């Protein structure tokens, strides 16, 4: 059995990576306490003792607001911690997959869908940290595969305390009579986390570099939900356009998939997955 090291396994993505790969790989999933990624020595010891074939690095401060409030702490984890993982991967010749984010494109002067070779000038602390982490990972280990993930959701809740997501929030609001309001000034891929997790395995042969990694979507969030309603034959009367969110700075962080597709990896569109998942949940 091949050996997989996973960071961030108490989190939303990490817990699903373990669930999917635990029968097919020998897994090492150290907790934050067992391997603090900011502690270079601890990281080195885990690599040395476990001798992984690959690492999926998902640990981070992923809360955008927290990065704004505590940039020093988040920078240590998101940038320095990621550099430690990339460096150890280089030293031990381990394929490293790093979870970056589409938020690096927030602030870009270029129209979406965005390409990996675009110059990014991220508007928020989280996006800046992810962009810096990408650069640092590649500097210390050019074989690193840096995956720019979009907004992920699951149809299931794995742990009570885990943060909510687009799909489960929408599904629970559907059970009420509330008006459903979604932003018209935000264009972004929204991806089933199961697709992300499954596709990680296809990334081990990728050349080092940056890859957009998620479902394509060229609709704003309001249009996305409207299109889903229409596909499912539902009445769109309870949907409302939210003109305020991102009103002063419209956001389009949609990602171009050509580079990934050329490597034989493809995600279904956001709409396709949402319709299928919603159908599966309700019927
Ligand atoms: N969720 C999304 O929609 C999304 C979208 C784009 C990109 N991403 C990226 O995907 C990755 C996973 O996201 P997520 O939503 O699963 O995040 P999450 O739920 O917030 O989980 C983060 C994980 O990182 C761990 N961690 C934090 N600081 C650490 C440290 N110093 N040492 C070791 N572990 C540490 C946390 O452990 P403790 O809780 O024990 O501290 C937790 O297990 C992140 O890199 C995130 O930036 C996520």
PDB file of C-alpha atoms and ligand atoms in Angstrom, residues 7-15 30-33 35-38 57-63 73 77-78 98-103 126 130 147-153 163 188, ligand 1:
ATOM      1  CA  UNK A   7      -2.589  17.672   7.136  1.00  0.00           C
ATOM      2  CA  UNK A   8      -5.662  19.463   8.484  1.00  0.00           C
ATOM      3  CA  UNK A   9      -7.628  16.278   9.043  1.00  0.00           C
ATOM      4  CA  UNK A  10      -9.934  17.717  11.706  1.00  0.00           C
ATOM      5  CA  UNK A  11     -11.140  20.207   9.097  1.00  0.00           C
ATOM      6  CA  UNK A  12     -13.871  20.129   6.459  1.00  0.00           C
ATOM      7  CA  UNK A  13     -11.715  18.910   3.580  1.00  0.00           C
ATOM      8  CA  UNK A  14      -9.146  16.859   5.504  1.00  0.00           C
ATOM      9  CA  UNK A  15     -11.777  14.721   7.227  1.00  0.00           C
ATOM     10  CA  UNK A  30      -1.400  13.897  12.559  1.00  0.00           C
ATOM     11  CA  UNK A  31      -3.565  16.294  14.533  1.00  0.00           C
ATOM     12  CA  UNK A  32      -2.609  19.952  14.915  1.00  0.00           C
ATOM     13  CA  UNK A  33      -1.171  19.061  18.296  1.00  0.00           C
ATOM     14  CA  UNK A  35       2.310  18.071  14.062  1.00  0.00           C
ATOM     15  CA  UNK A  36       2.058  21.841  14.191  1.00  0.00           C
ATOM     16  CA  UNK A  37       2.990  22.777  10.630  1.00  0.00           C
ATOM     17  CA  UNK A  38       4.711  25.937  11.861  1.00  0.00           C
ATOM     18  CA  UNK A  57      -1.554  19.639   2.637  1.00  0.00           C
ATOM     19  CA  UNK A  58      -4.949  21.036   3.605  1.00  0.00           C
ATOM     20  CA  UNK A  59      -4.128  22.590   7.005  1.00  0.00           C
ATOM     21  CA  UNK A  60      -4.645  26.338   7.068  1.00  0.00           C
ATOM     22  CA  UNK A  61      -6.469  29.214   8.626  1.00  0.00           C
ATOM     23  CA  UNK A  62      -9.247  29.078   6.053  1.00  0.00           C
ATOM     24  CA  UNK A  63     -11.497  31.667   7.685  1.00  0.00           C
ATOM     25  CA  UNK A  73      -0.893  34.279  13.170  1.00  0.00           C
ATOM     26  CA  UNK A  77       0.332  29.024   9.407  1.00  0.00           C
ATOM     27  CA  UNK A  78      -0.730  29.706   5.812  1.00  0.00           C
ATOM     28  CA  UNK A  98      -1.062  22.003  -1.677  1.00  0.00           C
ATOM     29  CA  UNK A  99      -4.588  23.391  -1.220  1.00  0.00           C
ATOM     30  CA  UNK A 100      -4.611  26.948  -2.468  1.00  0.00           C
ATOM     31  CA  UNK A 101      -7.684  29.023  -3.295  1.00  0.00           C
ATOM     32  CA  UNK A 102      -9.545  30.852  -6.048  1.00  0.00           C
ATOM     33  CA  UNK A 103      -9.399  33.880  -3.712  1.00  0.00           C
ATOM     34  CA  UNK A 126      -6.191  35.263   2.959  1.00  0.00           C
ATOM     35  CA  UNK A 130      -2.268  31.806  -0.418  1.00  0.00           C
ATOM     36  CA  UNK A 147      -4.254  23.421  -6.529  1.00  0.00           C
ATOM     37  CA  UNK A 148      -6.465  26.509  -6.543  1.00  0.00           C
ATOM     38  CA  UNK A 149      -9.688  25.203  -5.013  1.00  0.00           C
ATOM     39  CA  UNK A 150     -13.028  26.922  -5.373  1.00  0.00           C
ATOM     40  CA  UNK A 151     -15.848  27.166  -2.804  1.00  0.00           C
ATOM     41  CA  UNK A 152     -16.570  23.599  -1.692  1.00  0.00           C
ATOM     42  CA  UNK A 153     -19.705  21.970  -0.323  1.00  0.00           C
ATOM     43  CA  UNK A 163     -18.633  25.004   9.308  1.00  0.00           C
ATOM     44  CA  UNK A 188     -17.341  31.870  -8.530  1.00  0.00           C
TER      45      UNK A 188
HETATM   46  N1  LIG B   1     -13.547  25.120   2.436  1.00  0.00           N
HETATM   47  C1  LIG B   1     -13.483  25.707   1.239  1.00  0.00           C
HETATM   48  O1  LIG B   1     -14.515  25.948   0.574  1.00  0.00           O
HETATM   49  C2  LIG B   1     -12.129  26.063   0.659  1.00  0.00           C
HETATM   50  C3  LIG B   1     -12.085  26.755  -0.573  1.00  0.00           C
HETATM   51  C4  LIG B   1     -10.839  27.028  -1.161  1.00  0.00           C
HETATM   52  C5  LIG B   1      -9.668  26.610  -0.537  1.00  0.00           C
HETATM   53  N2  LIG B   1      -9.734  25.970   0.677  1.00  0.00           N
HETATM   54  C6  LIG B   1      -8.479  25.527   1.302  1.00  0.00           C
HETATM   55  O2  LIG B   1      -8.578  24.126   1.510  1.00  0.00           O
HETATM   56  C7  LIG B   1      -7.921  23.744   2.722  1.00  0.00           C
HETATM   57  C8  LIG B   1      -8.900  23.021   3.638  1.00  0.00           C
HETATM   58  O3  LIG B   1      -9.977  23.913   3.970  1.00  0.00           O
HETATM   59  P1  LIG B   1     -11.027  23.528   5.099  1.00  0.00           P
HETATM   60  O4  LIG B   1     -12.282  24.228   4.793  1.00  0.00           O
HETATM   61  O5  LIG B   1     -11.009  22.062   5.309  1.00  0.00           O
HETATM   62  O6  LIG B   1     -10.358  24.225   6.398  1.00  0.00           O
HETATM   63  P2  LIG B   1     -10.776  24.014   7.926  1.00  0.00           P
HETATM   64  O7  LIG B   1     -12.029  23.262   8.038  1.00  0.00           O
HETATM   65  O8  LIG B   1     -10.699  25.381   8.534  1.00  0.00           O
HETATM   66  O9  LIG B   1      -9.602  23.104   8.513  1.00  0.00           O
HETATM   67  C9  LIG B   1      -8.324  23.610   8.698  1.00  0.00           C
HETATM   68  C10 LIG B   1      -7.463  22.535   9.328  1.00  0.00           C
HETATM   69  O10 LIG B   1      -6.141  23.063   9.513  1.00  0.00           O
HETATM   70  C11 LIG B   1      -5.687  22.678  10.798  1.00  0.00           C
HETATM   71  N3  LIG B   1      -4.641  23.594  11.272  1.00  0.00           N
HETATM   72  C12 LIG B   1      -4.732  24.917  11.488  1.00  0.00           C
HETATM   73  N4  LIG B   1      -3.559  25.395  11.925  1.00  0.00           N
HETATM   74  C13 LIG B   1      -2.701  24.351  11.988  1.00  0.00           C
HETATM   75  C14 LIG B   1      -1.334  24.206  12.357  1.00  0.00           C
HETATM   76  N5  LIG B   1      -0.587  25.247  12.765  1.00  0.00           N
HETATM   77  N6  LIG B   1      -0.765  22.965  12.286  1.00  0.00           N
HETATM   78  C15 LIG B   1      -1.499  21.890  11.886  1.00  0.00           C
HETATM   79  N7  LIG B   1      -2.793  21.970  11.528  1.00  0.00           N
HETATM   80  C16 LIG B   1      -3.389  23.184  11.574  1.00  0.00           C
HETATM   81  C17 LIG B   1      -6.942  22.707  11.662  1.00  0.00           C
HETATM   82  O11 LIG B   1      -6.748  21.973  12.847  1.00  0.00           O
HETATM   83  P3  LIG B   1      -7.313  22.570  14.252  1.00  0.00           P
HETATM   84  O12 LIG B   1      -8.753  22.888  14.024  1.00  0.00           O
HETATM   85  O13 LIG B   1      -7.068  21.476  15.218  1.00  0.00           O
HETATM   86  O14 LIG B   1      -6.513  23.815  14.499  1.00  0.00           O
HETATM   87  C18 LIG B   1      -7.937  22.056  10.704  1.00  0.00           C
HETATM   88  O15 LIG B   1      -7.796  20.643  10.770  1.00  0.00           O
HETATM   89  C19 LIG B   1      -7.356  25.032   3.296  1.00  0.00           C
HETATM   90  O16 LIG B   1      -6.033  25.168   2.867  1.00  0.00           O
HETATM   91  C20 LIG B   1      -8.232  26.115   2.692  1.00  0.00           C
HETATM   92  O17 LIG B   1      -7.551  27.335   2.630  1.00  0.00           O
HETATM   93  C21 LIG B   1     -10.932  25.691   1.277  1.00  0.00           C
END
